Coordinates of C-alpha atoms and ligand atoms in Angstrom, one line a residue:
M1260 CA 25.9 -58.7 -31.0
A1261 CA 22.9 -56.6 -31.9
H1262 CA 23.9 -53.0 -32.3
S1263 CA 21.5 -50.2 -31.7
T1264 CA 21.5 -46.5 -32.5
T1265 CA 21.2 -45.5 -28.8
A1266 CA 24.6 -46.3 -27.5
T1267 CA 24.0 -46.2 -23.7
D1268 CA 27.5 -45.0 -22.9
S1269 CA 27.5 -42.1 -25.4
K1270 CA 25.7 -38.8 -25.5
P1271 CA 22.2 -38.6 -26.7
Q1272 CA 21.8 -38.7 -30.5
R1273 CA 20.7 -35.5 -32.2
A1274 CA 19.9 -35.9 -35.8
L1275 CA 19.7 -33.7 -38.9
V1276 CA 17.2 -35.2 -41.3
V1277 CA 17.8 -34.8 -45.0
A1278 CA 15.2 -35.7 -47.6
V1279 CA 14.7 -35.1 -51.3
D1280 CA 11.1 -34.6 -52.3
L1281 CA 10.6 -36.0 -55.8
R1282 CA 7.1 -34.5 -56.0
D1283 CA 5.6 -37.8 -57.1
P1284 CA 1.8 -37.3 -56.7
R1285 CA 1.4 -41.1 -56.2
R1286 CA 3.9 -41.1 -53.4
P1287 CA 3.6 -37.8 -51.3
L1288 CA 6.6 -37.3 -49.1
E1289 CA 5.0 -36.3 -45.9
P1290 CA 3.5 -39.5 -44.5
E1291 CA 6.6 -41.5 -45.3
L1292 CA 9.0 -38.8 -43.9
A1293 CA 6.9 -38.6 -40.7
E1294 CA 7.1 -42.4 -40.4
F1295 CA 10.9 -42.3 -40.9
E1296 CA 11.1 -39.8 -38.1
A1297 CA 8.9 -41.9 -35.9
L1298 CA 11.3 -44.8 -36.4
A1299 CA 14.2 -42.6 -35.3
R1300 CA 12.3 -41.4 -32.2
A1301 CA 11.5 -45.0 -31.4
V1302 CA 15.2 -45.7 -30.9
G1303 CA 15.7 -42.6 -28.8
V1304 CA 17.0 -40.2 -31.4
T1305 CA 16.1 -36.5 -31.1
I1306 CA 15.3 -34.8 -34.4
C1307 CA 16.8 -31.3 -34.5
E1308 CA 16.0 -30.2 -38.0
R1309 CA 14.5 -31.5 -41.2
V1310 CA 16.0 -30.3 -44.5
V1311 CA 13.8 -31.1 -47.5
Q1312 CA 14.9 -30.3 -51.0
K1313 CA 12.3 -30.5 -53.9
R1314 CA 13.9 -31.9 -57.0
D1315 CA 12.9 -33.7 -60.1
A1316 CA 15.6 -36.3 -59.5
P1317 CA 18.2 -36.9 -56.8
D1318 CA 21.6 -35.5 -57.7
P1319 CA 23.5 -38.6 -58.8
A1320 CA 26.7 -37.5 -57.0
T1321 CA 25.4 -36.0 -53.8
L1322 CA 21.7 -36.8 -53.5
V1323 CA 20.8 -33.1 -52.6
G1324 CA 22.3 -30.4 -54.7
S1325 CA 26.0 -29.6 -54.0
G1326 CA 25.1 -26.1 -52.8
L1327 CA 22.8 -27.5 -50.1
L1328 CA 25.3 -30.2 -49.2
A1329 CA 27.9 -27.5 -48.6
E1330 CA 25.6 -25.8 -46.1
L1331 CA 24.9 -28.9 -44.0
P1332 CA 28.0 -29.0 -41.9
G1333 CA 27.3 -25.5 -40.7
R1334 CA 23.7 -26.3 -39.8
A1335 CA 24.7 -29.6 -38.1
A1336 CA 27.3 -27.7 -36.0
A1337 CA 24.9 -24.9 -35.1
L1338 CA 22.3 -27.4 -33.8
D1339 CA 24.9 -29.7 -32.2
C1340 CA 23.8 -32.7 -34.3
N1341 CA 25.8 -35.9 -34.1
L1342 CA 23.9 -38.0 -36.7
L1343 CA 22.7 -37.6 -40.2
L1344 CA 19.4 -39.4 -41.1
V1345 CA 19.0 -39.7 -44.8
F1346 CA 15.5 -40.5 -45.9
N1347 CA 16.1 -41.5 -49.6
E1348 CA 18.0 -44.6 -50.6
L1349 CA 21.7 -43.8 -51.1
R1350 CA 23.9 -45.0 -53.8
P1351 CA 27.5 -45.8 -52.7
R1352 CA 28.8 -42.8 -54.6
Q1353 CA 26.3 -40.4 -53.0
R1354 CA 27.1 -41.9 -49.6
K1355 CA 30.8 -41.4 -50.1
N1356 CA 30.4 -37.8 -51.2
I1357 CA 28.1 -37.0 -48.3
E1358 CA 30.6 -38.6 -45.9
K1359 CA 33.3 -36.5 -47.3
A1360 CA 31.4 -33.3 -46.9
L1361 CA 30.1 -34.1 -43.4
S1362 CA 31.9 -36.0 -40.7
L1363 CA 28.7 -37.5 -39.2
P1364 CA 27.6 -41.1 -39.2
I1365 CA 24.9 -41.6 -41.8
V1366 CA 21.9 -43.7 -40.9
D1367 CA 19.4 -44.8 -43.5
R1368 CA 15.8 -46.2 -43.2
T1369 CA 16.8 -49.9 -43.3
M1370 CA 19.3 -49.3 -40.5
L1371 CA 16.6 -47.5 -38.4
I1372 CA 14.2 -50.4 -38.9
L1373 CA 16.8 -52.9 -38.0
D1374 CA 17.7 -50.9 -34.9
V1375 CA 14.1 -50.8 -33.7
F1376 CA 13.9 -54.5 -34.2
A1377 CA 17.2 -55.0 -32.3
Q1378 CA 15.9 -53.0 -29.4
R1379 CA 12.5 -54.8 -29.3
A1380 CA 13.5 -58.4 -29.8
R1381 CA 12.9 -60.4 -26.6
S1382 CA 12.6 -64.1 -27.6
H1383 CA 15.6 -66.2 -28.5
E1384 CA 14.2 -66.6 -32.0
G1385 CA 13.5 -62.9 -32.4
K1386 CA 17.1 -62.0 -31.4
L1387 CA 18.5 -64.5 -33.9
Q1388 CA 16.3 -63.1 -36.6
V1389 CA 17.4 -59.6 -36.0
E1390 CA 21.1 -60.3 -35.8
L1391 CA 20.9 -62.3 -39.0
A1392 CA 19.1 -59.4 -40.8
Q1393 CA 21.7 -56.9 -39.5
L1394 CA 24.6 -59.1 -40.6
R1395 CA 23.1 -59.6 -44.0
Y1396 CA 22.6 -55.9 -44.4
R1397 CA 26.1 -55.3 -43.3
S1398 CA 27.6 -57.8 -45.7
T1399 CA 25.7 -56.3 -48.7
K1400 CA 27.2 -53.0 -47.7
L1401 CA 30.6 -54.7 -47.6
A1402 CA 30.1 -56.1 -51.1
G1403 CA 29.3 -52.6 -52.3
G1404 CA 31.5 -49.8 -50.9
G1405 CA 33.7 -51.4 -48.4
A1406 CA 34.3 -48.2 -46.5
D1407 CA 30.8 -48.5 -45.1
L1408 CA 31.8 -51.1 -42.6
S1409 CA 33.9 -48.6 -40.7
R1410 CA 30.7 -46.8 -40.0
L1411 CA 28.6 -49.9 -39.2
G1412 CA 31.2 -51.9 -37.4
G1413 CA 30.8 -50.4 -34.0
G1414 CA 27.1 -50.0 -34.3
V1415 CA 25.2 -47.1 -35.7
G1416 CA 26.6 -43.8 -34.7
T1417 CA 30.0 -44.9 -33.5
R1418 CA 33.2 -45.6 -35.3
G1419 CA 34.0 -49.3 -35.8
P1420 CA 37.0 -51.3 -36.9
G1421 CA 39.2 -49.6 -39.5
E1422 CA 39.4 -50.7 -43.1
T1423 CA 42.5 -52.8 -42.6
K1424 CA 40.2 -55.2 -40.7
L1425 CA 37.8 -55.5 -43.6
E1426 CA 39.0 -59.0 -44.7
V1427 CA 38.9 -60.4 -41.2
D1428 CA 35.4 -58.9 -40.7
R1429 CA 34.2 -60.3 -43.9
R1430 CA 35.2 -63.8 -42.9
R1431 CA 33.9 -63.4 -39.4
I1432 CA 30.6 -62.1 -40.6
A1433 CA 30.2 -64.9 -43.1
A1434 CA 31.0 -67.5 -40.4
R1435 CA 28.5 -65.9 -38.0
I1436 CA 25.8 -65.8 -40.7
L1437 CA 26.3 -69.5 -41.3
L1438 CA 26.0 -70.3 -37.6
L1439 CA 22.9 -68.2 -37.2
E1440 CA 21.3 -69.7 -40.2
K1441 CA 21.9 -73.2 -38.8
R1442 CA 20.3 -72.2 -35.4
M1443 CA 17.3 -70.6 -37.2
G1444 CA 16.9 -73.8 -39.2
E1445 CA 16.7 -75.7 -35.9
V1446 CA 14.2 -73.3 -34.4
R1447 CA 12.1 -73.6 -37.6
R1448 CA 12.1 -77.4 -37.6
G1449 CA 11.1 -77.3 -33.9
R1450 CA 8.2 -75.0 -34.7
A1451 CA 7.0 -77.1 -37.6
T1452 CA 6.8 -80.2 -35.4
R1453 CA 5.0 -78.2 -32.7
R1454 CA 2.4 -77.0 -35.2
R1455 CA -1.0 -78.6 -34.6
E1456 CA -2.8 -80.7 -37.0
P1457 CA -6.0 -79.1 -38.3
G1458 CA -8.2 -79.0 -35.3
T1459 CA -11.6 -77.9 -34.3
E1460 CA -10.6 -74.4 -33.3
L1461 CA -10.6 -71.6 -35.9
R1462 CA -7.1 -70.2 -36.4
V1463 CA -7.1 -66.5 -36.9
A1464 CA -4.2 -64.2 -37.7
L1465 CA -4.3 -60.5 -37.2
V1466 CA -2.3 -58.8 -39.9
G1467 CA -1.7 -55.1 -40.7
Y1468 CA 0.5 -52.1 -40.7
T1469 CA 2.5 -51.3 -37.6
N1470 CA 0.7 -49.3 -34.9
V1471 CA -2.9 -49.9 -36.2
G1472 CA -3.9 -51.6 -32.9
K1473 CA -3.5 -55.3 -33.7
S1474 CA -2.3 -56.1 -30.1
S1475 CA -5.0 -53.9 -28.6
L1476 CA -7.7 -55.7 -30.6
L1477 CA -6.4 -59.1 -29.4
N1478 CA -6.3 -57.8 -25.8
A1479 CA -9.9 -56.6 -26.1
M1480 CA -11.0 -60.0 -27.5
A1481 CA -8.9 -62.2 -25.2
R1482 CA -9.0 -59.9 -22.1
S1483 CA -5.2 -60.3 -22.2
D1484 CA -2.3 -58.0 -21.5
I1485 CA 0.0 -57.9 -24.5
F1486 CA 2.3 -54.9 -24.7
V1487 CA 0.7 -52.0 -26.6
A1488 CA 2.4 -48.7 -27.4
D1489 CA 2.1 -45.7 -29.7
Q1490 CA 5.3 -46.5 -31.6
P1491 CA 6.3 -48.6 -34.6
F1492 CA 7.0 -52.3 -34.0
A1493 CA 5.8 -52.6 -30.4
T1494 CA 5.2 -56.3 -31.2
L1495 CA 7.9 -58.5 -32.6
D1496 CA 7.3 -61.9 -31.3
P1497 CA 4.2 -63.7 -32.4
T1498 CA 1.6 -64.3 -29.6
T1499 CA -1.4 -66.6 -29.7
R1500 CA -4.4 -66.4 -27.4
R1501 CA -7.3 -68.8 -27.1
V1502 CA -10.3 -66.6 -27.4
Y1503 CA -13.9 -67.5 -26.3
L1504 CA -16.4 -66.8 -29.1
A1505 CA -19.6 -68.5 -28.0
P1506 CA -20.5 -71.5 -25.7
G1507 CA -18.2 -74.3 -26.8
I1508 CA -16.6 -72.2 -29.6
F1509 CA -13.1 -70.9 -29.3
A1510 CA -10.6 -69.4 -31.8
R1511 CA -6.8 -69.3 -31.6
I1512 CA -6.0 -65.7 -32.5
S1513 CA -2.4 -64.8 -33.3
D1514 CA -0.9 -61.3 -33.2
T1515 CA 2.3 -60.8 -35.0
V1516 CA 4.9 -58.3 -36.2
G1517 CA 3.4 -55.3 -38.1
F1518 CA 4.1 -54.5 -41.7
I1519 CA 5.7 -51.4 -43.1
T1520 CA 6.3 -50.0 -46.6
D1521 CA 9.4 -51.4 -48.2
L1522 CA 10.1 -53.8 -45.4
P1523 CA 13.8 -54.4 -45.8
T1524 CA 14.4 -57.7 -47.7
E1525 CA 16.9 -58.7 -45.0
L1526 CA 14.0 -58.6 -42.5
V1527 CA 11.5 -60.4 -44.7
E1528 CA 14.0 -63.2 -45.0
A1529 CA 14.9 -63.3 -41.4
F1530 CA 11.2 -63.1 -40.3
R1531 CA 10.0 -65.7 -42.8
A1532 CA 9.8 -68.3 -40.0
T1533 CA 7.6 -66.0 -37.9
L1534 CA 5.5 -65.1 -40.9
E1535 CA 5.1 -68.8 -41.8
E1536 CA 2.7 -68.9 -38.9
L1537 CA 0.3 -67.0 -41.1
D1538 CA 0.2 -69.9 -43.6
E1539 CA -1.6 -71.9 -40.9
A1540 CA -4.4 -69.4 -40.5
D1541 CA -8.0 -70.3 -41.5
V1542 CA -8.8 -66.6 -41.8
L1543 CA -6.8 -63.4 -41.7
V1544 CA -8.2 -60.3 -40.1
E1545 CA -6.6 -57.3 -41.9
V1546 CA -6.6 -54.6 -39.3
L1547 CA -6.5 -50.9 -40.6
D1548 CA -6.5 -47.6 -38.7
A1549 CA -9.7 -45.7 -39.2
S1550 CA -8.2 -42.6 -37.6
N1551 CA -5.1 -42.2 -39.9
P1552 CA -5.2 -40.3 -43.2
D1553 CA -2.3 -42.4 -44.2
T1554 CA -4.4 -45.6 -44.2
P1555 CA -4.9 -46.0 -48.0
R1556 CA -1.1 -46.0 -48.5
Q1557 CA -0.6 -48.4 -45.6
R1558 CA -3.3 -50.7 -47.0
A1559 CA -1.5 -50.8 -50.3
A1560 CA 1.7 -51.8 -48.5
V1561 CA -0.1 -54.5 -46.6
E1562 CA -1.7 -55.9 -49.8
A1563 CA 1.8 -56.0 -51.4
I1564 CA 3.3 -57.9 -48.5
L1565 CA 0.4 -60.4 -48.3
H1566 CA 0.9 -60.9 -52.1
D1567 CA 4.7 -61.6 -51.5
L1568 CA 3.8 -64.1 -48.8
H1569 CA 1.3 -65.8 -51.1
L1570 CA -1.5 -65.1 -48.8
E1571 CA -4.0 -63.5 -51.1
E1572 CA -6.1 -66.7 -51.2
T1573 CA -6.6 -67.0 -47.5
P1574 CA -10.1 -65.9 -46.5
R1575 CA -9.9 -62.4 -45.1
L1576 CA -12.0 -60.1 -43.0
V1577 CA -11.2 -56.4 -43.0
A1578 CA -11.5 -54.4 -39.8
F1579 CA -11.0 -50.7 -39.4
N1580 CA -9.9 -50.2 -35.8
K1581 CA -9.8 -46.9 -33.8
G1582 CA -13.4 -46.4 -34.9
D1583 CA -13.8 -44.1 -31.9
A1584 CA -11.6 -41.6 -33.7
A1585 CA -12.7 -42.4 -37.3
R1586 CA -12.2 -40.0 -40.2
D1587 CA -14.2 -40.2 -43.4
D1588 CA -11.2 -40.1 -45.8
V1589 CA -9.6 -43.4 -45.0
G1590 CA -11.5 -45.5 -47.6
I1591 CA -13.8 -47.6 -45.4
T1592 CA -15.5 -50.1 -47.6
P1593 CA -19.0 -51.4 -47.0
D1594 CA -17.9 -55.0 -46.4
A1595 CA -15.5 -53.9 -43.6
F1596 CA -16.0 -54.0 -39.9
V1597 CA -15.6 -50.7 -38.1
L1598 CA -14.7 -51.2 -34.5
S1599 CA -12.7 -49.9 -31.5
A1600 CA -10.3 -51.9 -29.4
R1601 CA -10.4 -49.0 -27.0
T1602 CA -14.2 -48.8 -26.4
G1603 CA -15.1 -52.3 -27.5
E1604 CA -17.7 -50.9 -29.9
G1605 CA -18.1 -53.1 -33.1
I1606 CA -16.2 -56.1 -31.8
D1607 CA -19.3 -58.2 -31.4
A1608 CA -19.9 -58.0 -35.2
L1609 CA -16.4 -59.3 -35.9
R1610 CA -16.9 -62.0 -33.3
A1611 CA -20.1 -63.1 -35.0
A1612 CA -18.3 -63.3 -38.3
L1613 CA -15.7 -65.5 -36.7
I1614 CA -18.3 -67.7 -35.1
E1615 CA -19.7 -68.3 -38.6
R1616 CA -16.3 -69.3 -39.9
A1617 CA -15.7 -71.4 -36.8
S1618 CA -18.6 -73.6 -37.7
D1619 CA -17.0 -74.5 -41.0
V1620 CA -13.8 -75.5 -39.2
R1621 CA -15.8 -77.7 -36.8
A1622 CA -17.4 -79.4 -39.8
R1623 CA -14.0 -80.4 -41.2
S1624 CA -13.0 -82.1 -37.9
P1625 CA -13.0 -85.9 -37.8
I1626 CA -14.2 -85.8 -34.2
A1627 CA -17.1 -83.5 -34.9
P1628 CA -20.4 -85.3 -34.4
Q1629 CA -21.4 -87.0 -37.7
A1630 CA -24.6 -88.6 -38.9
T1631 CA -24.3 -92.4 -38.5
P1632 CA -25.5 -94.5 -41.4
Ligands
GTP2277 N1 -8.2 -44.2 -30.3 C1 -7.8 -45.5 -30.4 N2 -6.5 -45.8 -30.2 C2 -6.2 -47.2 -30.2 C3 -7.2 -48.2 -30.5 N3 -6.6 -49.4 -30.5 C4 -5.3 -49.1 -30.3 N4 -5.0 -47.8 -30.1 C5 -3.7 -47.1 -29.9 O1 -2.9 -47.3 -31.0 C6 -1.5 -47.5 -30.6 C7 -1.0 -48.8 -31.2 O2 -1.6 -49.9 -30.6 P1 -1.0 -51.4 -30.7 O3 -2.1 -52.3 -30.2 O4 0.3 -51.4 -30.0 O5 -0.8 -51.5 -32.2 P2 -0.1 -52.8 -33.1 O6 -0.9 -52.8 -34.4 O7 -0.1 -54.0 -32.2 O8 1.3 -52.2 -33.3 P3 2.7 -52.9 -33.5 O9 2.8 -54.1 -32.6 O10 3.7 -51.8 -33.2 O11 2.8 -53.3 -35.0 C8 -1.5 -47.5 -29.1 O12 -1.2 -46.2 -28.7 C9 -3.0 -47.8 -28.7 O13 -3.4 -47.3 -27.5 C10 -8.6 -47.7 -30.6 O14 -9.5 -48.5 -30.8 N5 -8.8 -46.4 -30.6
MG2278 MG1 1.4 -55.0 -31.6

């Protein structure tokens, strides 16, 4: 059921990227646009050209100015593009007018993120979560401009069912959403009963922006072999490893899905069950990328998501990974650990801090040795 941008049976997707730069000094365009393009590449799309228009505000009718819009079909044809990637959020009216001017499927950021997730999902639960998120997104589109479904119905980049099928689709989607919600509820209850009582082992969760090296860090600490890649959302399914800290002291360290700015609400909802694992953590290790000039922005996004998940109160350690390639403009604070999953440098200090926390956890255990009266 999960649709993806890269239809295996059609020709490779070549995209024209369109963005409006609002020149907001608090939100420079470049890092977010680069991230948008990385999402597209992660699902196999080739980017042919990037068209950026600087404006004080998006054109309410056409997003970019109508003059530029009129030029786009020519550019798309010259570069043999078969997809339009629109960076800014589109209102239904803008979408309709762009569709009128350009007969290319329009793909937005949420659709790209959902596509990456659809391609990566491996576990049963992960697949359910992604399908649910896609259907929810699709049904909000249905509620708005119904015509959108003809674009989305056959998966991104292909024509789907015609508008006459809208009613049927609406009912089918609603029924499927109900079914998926029921299954997710079962998975969730199963997970809750599997959850351990507070034990003697420190429970640690690695959290952070996508691609900062959370899985690499867990691999370095657990000598494990979790999939690592230079791409957004390499990890979707949470993984936990029992990690040796010191003689007789172990931690259970969980690696989970990375965060991203403006994580689509459909995904936050669908991944709530996965993210609930974070509630069980005794300590969060917030992993940041010491090599990326975009880190301050990423850190703000992570803080916002932790806030939304009500996790600000959980004790937290901050670790700047990729210390082997550190820059000095990423906002490293004195209380933070600087380390490298690649070289292993600095990990001992983090381990020592975890050992300290672990002794608090051992103290709370009923089976820990206690002084007899
Ligand atoms: N230079 C350097 N690169 C690193 C280090 N740790 C990880 N990387 C690279 O960073 C990229 C992302 O690593 P992952 O471990 O997959 O990152 P992640 O945070 O788990 O990413 P997602 O699962 O996609 O959210 C990979 O190309 C790694 O090889 C490090 O200490 N130094
Ligand atoms: Mg990962």
